[in-house]
């Protein structure tokens, strides 16, 4: 079962984010707190949204999708950017990942959004195979760039 997250789900979302960071060998980079997540997801102006995959038999939350709106200047409409998709290893193969992506695709179709996009680590071949089996295609002509930490601060201060 897929359902929208509620404020009561913030602790489990936080736990799943930590599990995802460990899976991606980057636990040291996952610094978000429950309070930050609560504000981002359920504050006065939500910046992101989350859906949970719940096991029908146990009722346990086994995965999540965290996403936000982006905008295509070429298409002139919003799209969805999937920041995180994670299903616990013990629950993989049970259709939870597909159900989460299906829900996001439904949101796009219902709202007239024309893109559902995300990034995947180059080494994550199980995820790449899964995404390609759904019909997703890599955008090889694009390279992601990121400013963080000291470089971001330095560039931000250069305007002073």
PDB file of C-alpha atoms in Angstrom, residues 66-151:
ATOM      1  CA  UNK A  66      10.584  12.020  -1.144  1.00  0.00           C
ATOM      2  CA  UNK A  67      10.000  14.524  -3.928  1.00  0.00           C
ATOM      3  CA  UNK A  68       9.481  18.158  -4.827  1.00  0.00           C
ATOM      4  CA  UNK A  69       8.269  20.203  -7.769  1.00  0.00           C
ATOM      5  CA  UNK A  70      10.610  21.470 -10.432  1.00  0.00           C
ATOM      6  CA  UNK A  71       9.775  23.515 -13.520  1.00  0.00           C
ATOM      7  CA  UNK A  72      10.611  23.039 -17.174  1.00  0.00           C
ATOM      8  CA  UNK A  73      11.088  26.294 -19.037  1.00  0.00           C
ATOM      9  CA  UNK A  74      10.938  24.334 -22.296  1.00  0.00           C
ATOM     10  CA  UNK A  75       7.639  22.625 -21.531  1.00  0.00           C
ATOM     11  CA  UNK A  76       6.195  25.470 -19.486  1.00  0.00           C
ATOM     12  CA  UNK A  77       4.885  23.258 -16.689  1.00  0.00           C
ATOM     13  CA  UNK A  78       5.958  21.744 -13.413  1.00  0.00           C
ATOM     14  CA  UNK A  79       7.448  18.318 -13.081  1.00  0.00           C
ATOM     15  CA  UNK A  80       8.369  16.105 -10.152  1.00  0.00           C
ATOM     16  CA  UNK A  81      11.939  15.624  -9.045  1.00  0.00           C
ATOM     17  CA  UNK A  82      12.330  12.456  -7.013  1.00  0.00           C
ATOM     18  CA  UNK A  83      15.018  13.220  -4.440  1.00  0.00           C
ATOM     19  CA  UNK A  84      14.979   9.835  -2.708  1.00  0.00           C
ATOM     20  CA  UNK A  85      13.444   6.463  -3.449  1.00  0.00           C
ATOM     21  CA  UNK A  86      14.320   3.698  -1.020  1.00  0.00           C
ATOM     22  CA  UNK A  87      12.909   0.301  -0.205  1.00  0.00           C
ATOM     23  CA  UNK A  88      14.460  -1.694   2.601  1.00  0.00           C
ATOM     24  CA  UNK A  89      16.525  -4.588   1.226  1.00  0.00           C
ATOM     25  CA  UNK A  90      14.320  -7.130   3.022  1.00  0.00           C
ATOM     26  CA  UNK A  91      11.264  -5.813   1.144  1.00  0.00           C
ATOM     27  CA  UNK A  92      12.774  -5.466  -2.335  1.00  0.00           C
ATOM     28  CA  UNK A  93      11.134  -7.443  -5.098  1.00  0.00           C
ATOM     29  CA  UNK A  94       7.714  -7.006  -3.491  1.00  0.00           C
ATOM     30  CA  UNK A  95       6.542  -4.271  -5.853  1.00  0.00           C
ATOM     31  CA  UNK A  96       6.973  -1.403  -3.385  1.00  0.00           C
ATOM     32  CA  UNK A  97       9.407   0.609  -5.518  1.00  0.00           C
ATOM     33  CA  UNK A  98       7.203   0.249  -8.569  1.00  0.00           C
ATOM     34  CA  UNK A  99       4.146   1.247  -6.528  1.00  0.00           C
ATOM     35  CA  UNK A 100       5.902   4.382  -5.262  1.00  0.00           C
ATOM     36  CA  UNK A 101       6.937   5.404  -8.779  1.00  0.00           C
ATOM     37  CA  UNK A 102       3.454   4.598 -10.071  1.00  0.00           C
ATOM     38  CA  UNK A 103       1.963   6.942  -7.478  1.00  0.00           C
ATOM     39  CA  UNK A 104       4.305   9.742  -8.527  1.00  0.00           C
ATOM     40  CA  UNK A 105       3.475   9.124 -12.194  1.00  0.00           C
ATOM     41  CA  UNK A 106      -0.239   9.327 -11.309  1.00  0.00           C
ATOM     42  CA  UNK A 107       0.360  12.659  -9.593  1.00  0.00           C
ATOM     43  CA  UNK A 108       2.141  13.934 -12.705  1.00  0.00           C
ATOM     44  CA  UNK A 109      -0.610  12.800 -15.047  1.00  0.00           C
ATOM     45  CA  UNK A 110      -3.423  14.081 -12.829  1.00  0.00           C
ATOM     46  CA  UNK A 111      -1.809  17.518 -12.417  1.00  0.00           C
ATOM     47  CA  UNK A 112      -0.558  17.926 -15.976  1.00  0.00           C
ATOM     48  CA  UNK A 113       3.120  17.665 -15.067  1.00  0.00           C
ATOM     49  CA  UNK A 114       5.190  16.432 -17.988  1.00  0.00           C
ATOM     50  CA  UNK A 115       8.330  15.069 -16.335  1.00  0.00           C
ATOM     51  CA  UNK A 116       9.260  12.721 -13.518  1.00  0.00           C
ATOM     52  CA  UNK A 117      13.018  12.859 -13.028  1.00  0.00           C
ATOM     53  CA  UNK A 118      15.617  11.532 -10.610  1.00  0.00           C
ATOM     54  CA  UNK A 119      19.305  10.691 -10.331  1.00  0.00           C
ATOM     55  CA  UNK A 120      20.892   7.329  -9.653  1.00  0.00           C
ATOM     56  CA  UNK A 121      24.433   6.506  -8.635  1.00  0.00           C
ATOM     57  CA  UNK A 122      26.417   4.992 -11.507  1.00  0.00           C
ATOM     58  CA  UNK A 123      27.359   1.932  -9.432  1.00  0.00           C
ATOM     59  CA  UNK A 124      23.761   1.093  -8.453  1.00  0.00           C
ATOM     60  CA  UNK A 125      23.120  -1.419 -11.216  1.00  0.00           C
ATOM     61  CA  UNK A 126      20.096  -3.054  -9.516  1.00  0.00           C
ATOM     62  CA  UNK A 127      18.324   0.325  -9.419  1.00  0.00           C
ATOM     63  CA  UNK A 128      19.374   1.188 -12.977  1.00  0.00           C
ATOM     64  CA  UNK A 129      17.985  -2.114 -14.241  1.00  0.00           C
ATOM     65  CA  UNK A 130      14.756  -1.557 -12.330  1.00  0.00           C
ATOM     66  CA  UNK A 131      14.307   1.973 -13.712  1.00  0.00           C
ATOM     67  CA  UNK A 132      15.055   0.923 -17.284  1.00  0.00           C
ATOM     68  CA  UNK A 133      12.577  -1.966 -17.000  1.00  0.00           C
ATOM     69  CA  UNK A 134       9.923   0.669 -16.214  1.00  0.00           C
ATOM     70  CA  UNK A 135      10.810   2.577 -19.379  1.00  0.00           C
ATOM     71  CA  UNK A 136      13.000   5.282 -17.819  1.00  0.00           C
ATOM     72  CA  UNK A 137      16.011   6.322 -19.857  1.00  0.00           C
ATOM     73  CA  UNK A 138      19.264   7.908 -18.680  1.00  0.00           C
ATOM     74  CA  UNK A 139      19.983  11.455 -19.719  1.00  0.00           C
ATOM     75  CA  UNK A 140      23.599  10.825 -20.665  1.00  0.00           C
ATOM     76  CA  UNK A 141      24.152  14.225 -22.204  1.00  0.00           C
ATOM     77  CA  UNK A 142      23.790  15.954 -18.815  1.00  0.00           C
ATOM     78  CA  UNK A 143      26.286  16.044 -15.959  1.00  0.00           C
ATOM     79  CA  UNK A 144      25.106  16.993 -12.476  1.00  0.00           C
ATOM     80  CA  UNK A 145      27.076  19.736 -10.738  1.00  0.00           C
ATOM     81  CA  UNK A 146      26.821  20.604  -7.055  1.00  0.00           C
ATOM     82  CA  UNK A 147      28.098  23.361  -4.805  1.00  0.00           C
ATOM     83  CA  UNK A 148      28.191  22.530  -1.083  1.00  0.00           C
ATOM     84  CA  UNK A 149      29.986  23.350   2.118  1.00  0.00           C
ATOM     85  CA  UNK A 150      33.043  25.603   1.697  1.00  0.00           C
ATOM     86  CA  UNK A 151      32.677  26.196  -2.042  1.00  0.00           C
TER      87      UNK A 151
END
